[in-house]
Amino acid sequence: MIPLTQNEILDILDSSMQEITNRMARIYPCKQDSSPSGDVCTVFTTFEGGYHADLTLYMDTALLTRLTQTVTQSETVSPKDIEDFTKEYFNVICGHIVARLFQTAHISSRFCIPRFYPGLRPPENADNTGSFYCVLSYVSGSNERAQLIHQLPPQETK
């Protein structure tokens, strides 16, 4: 196992987010320092095994709706359709991250089934101090916003 630098972790997260969003829906999120709107959904998972971290995605409901519509090729989508799509979308992103962790540093890892929440839900360990915490912010061409929040458990802080 090869230790990863903070920049390598950020590169893996960023490239996974952008590549999967582009591949699944032909939407190109650009990194930009911004926050999602007040109307967001949250999806969360924990990585286990050789790599321990929490990953939270906040995304404007409008962007999730558009992603769902594009992938399902349907103009009308229900809140359940959006939830199901969002969990699968995040699953694919996390799978890509796990593959890149292994390719880059020979780290075997897995992640828990993503949990979906309508609205803004803080990361589960947001009150822990001292852990490596980073936020990648994105905006779509239609000015829809997303944030990917990565946090290592406190005991793994370097």
Coordinates of C-alpha atoms in Angstrom, one line a residue:
M1 CA 0.0 0.0 0.0
I2 CA 1.3 3.4 -1.0
P3 CA 0.2 6.4 1.1
L4 CA -1.6 9.1 -0.8
T5 CA -1.0 12.8 -0.6
Q6 CA -3.9 15.3 0.0
N7 CA -3.6 16.4 -3.7
E8 CA -3.7 12.8 -5.0
I9 CA -6.9 12.2 -3.0
L10 CA -8.4 15.5 -4.3
D11 CA -7.5 14.5 -7.8
I12 CA -9.2 11.1 -7.5
L13 CA -12.3 12.6 -6.0
D14 CA -12.5 15.4 -8.6
S15 CA -11.8 13.3 -11.7
S16 CA -14.3 10.6 -10.5
M17 CA -17.1 13.2 -10.0
Q18 CA -16.5 14.9 -13.3
E19 CA -15.9 11.8 -15.4
I20 CA -19.0 9.9 -14.1
T21 CA -21.3 13.0 -14.4
N22 CA -20.2 13.5 -17.9
R23 CA -20.4 9.8 -18.9
M24 CA -23.9 9.3 -17.4
A25 CA -25.6 12.5 -18.3
R26 CA -23.4 14.5 -20.6
I27 CA -23.3 17.3 -18.0
Y28 CA -19.9 18.9 -17.4
P29 CA -19.5 20.1 -13.8
C30 CA -16.8 22.8 -13.5
K31 CA -14.9 23.3 -10.2
Q32 CA -16.0 26.6 -8.8
D33 CA -16.0 27.9 -5.2
S34 CA -19.7 28.0 -4.5
S35 CA -22.4 26.4 -2.4
P36 CA -25.5 24.6 -3.4
S37 CA -28.8 26.4 -3.3
G38 CA -31.3 26.0 -0.4
D39 CA -33.1 23.3 -2.3
V40 CA -30.6 20.4 -2.1
C41 CA -30.4 16.7 -1.6
T42 CA -27.7 14.9 0.4
V43 CA -26.2 11.5 -0.3
F44 CA -23.7 9.9 2.1
T45 CA -21.4 6.9 2.4
T46 CA -18.5 5.6 4.4
F47 CA -15.4 3.9 2.9
E48 CA -14.0 0.9 4.8
G49 CA -11.2 -1.6 4.4
G50 CA -7.8 -0.2 3.4
Y51 CA -9.2 3.3 3.1
H52 CA -11.4 4.9 5.8
A53 CA -13.3 8.1 5.0
D54 CA -16.8 9.6 4.8
L55 CA -18.0 11.1 1.6
T56 CA -21.0 13.4 1.4
L57 CA -22.5 14.9 -1.8
Y58 CA -24.8 17.9 -1.7
M59 CA -26.5 18.6 -5.0
D60 CA -29.1 21.1 -6.1
T61 CA -32.4 19.3 -6.6
A62 CA -32.7 20.9 -10.0
L63 CA -29.4 19.3 -11.1
L64 CA -30.5 15.9 -9.7
T65 CA -33.8 16.2 -11.5
R66 CA -32.1 17.1 -14.8
L67 CA -29.6 14.2 -14.3
T68 CA -32.4 11.8 -13.6
Q69 CA -34.4 13.0 -16.6
T70 CA -31.4 12.7 -18.9
V71 CA -30.5 9.2 -17.8
T72 CA -34.1 7.8 -17.7
Q73 CA -34.9 9.7 -20.9
S74 CA -38.2 10.9 -19.3
E75 CA -39.4 14.5 -18.7
T76 CA -41.5 13.4 -15.7
V77 CA -39.6 12.0 -12.7
S78 CA -40.9 11.4 -9.2
P79 CA -39.1 12.1 -6.0
K80 CA -38.6 8.3 -5.7
D81 CA -37.0 8.3 -9.2
I82 CA -34.6 11.1 -8.1
E83 CA -33.7 9.2 -4.9
D84 CA -33.1 5.9 -6.7
F85 CA -31.1 7.6 -9.4
T86 CA -29.0 9.7 -6.9
K87 CA -28.1 6.6 -4.9
E88 CA -27.0 4.7 -8.1
Y89 CA -25.2 7.8 -9.4
F90 CA -23.3 8.1 -6.1
N91 CA -22.6 4.4 -6.1
V92 CA -20.9 4.7 -9.5
I93 CA -18.8 7.6 -8.4
C94 CA -17.8 5.7 -5.3
G95 CA -17.0 2.6 -7.3
H96 CA -14.8 4.7 -9.5
I97 CA -13.0 6.2 -6.5
V98 CA -12.4 2.7 -5.1
A99 CA -10.9 1.6 -8.4
R100 CA -8.7 4.6 -8.6
L101 CA -7.5 4.1 -5.0
F102 CA -6.4 0.6 -6.0
Q103 CA -4.8 1.6 -9.3
T104 CA -2.9 4.6 -7.8
A105 CA -1.9 3.2 -4.4
H106 CA -2.8 -0.5 -4.2
I107 CA -5.4 0.3 -1.5
S108 CA -8.2 -2.2 -1.3
S109 CA -11.4 -0.5 -0.1
R110 CA -15.1 -0.8 -0.2
F111 CA -18.0 1.5 0.6
C112 CA -21.3 1.2 2.4
I113 CA -24.7 1.5 0.6
P114 CA -25.3 5.2 0.0
R115 CA -27.9 6.9 2.1
F116 CA -30.1 9.6 0.6
Y117 CA -31.7 12.5 2.4
P118 CA -33.9 15.2 1.0
G119 CA -32.6 18.5 2.1
L120 CA -29.2 19.6 3.6
R121 CA -27.8 17.1 6.1
P122 CA -24.4 17.8 7.6
P123 CA -21.8 15.1 7.3
E124 CA -22.2 12.5 10.1
N125 CA -18.8 13.4 11.7
A126 CA -19.0 17.1 11.0
D127 CA -18.5 17.9 14.7
N128 CA -15.2 15.9 14.9
T129 CA -12.3 18.3 15.0
G130 CA -8.8 17.5 13.7
S131 CA -9.8 15.3 10.8
F132 CA -8.8 15.9 7.2
Y133 CA -11.7 17.6 5.6
C134 CA -12.0 18.9 2.1
V135 CA -14.8 20.3 0.0
L136 CA -14.9 20.3 -3.8
S137 CA -17.5 22.6 -5.3
Y138 CA -19.0 22.4 -8.7
V139 CA -21.4 24.3 -11.0
S140 CA -23.1 23.1 -14.1
G141 CA -23.5 25.1 -17.3
S142 CA -27.1 25.8 -16.1
N143 CA -25.7 27.3 -12.8
E144 CA -26.8 24.3 -10.8
R145 CA -24.4 23.5 -7.9
A146 CA -22.9 20.6 -6.1
Q147 CA -20.4 20.0 -3.3
L148 CA -18.4 16.8 -2.6
I149 CA -17.2 16.7 1.0
H150 CA -14.5 14.2 2.0
Q151 CA -13.5 13.6 5.6
L152 CA -11.1 11.2 7.2
P153 CA -11.8 9.9 10.7
P154 CA -9.9 11.8 13.4
Q155 CA -7.5 8.9 14.2
E156 CA -6.2 9.0 10.6
T157 CA -5.3 12.7 10.6
K158 CA -1.7 13.3 9.7

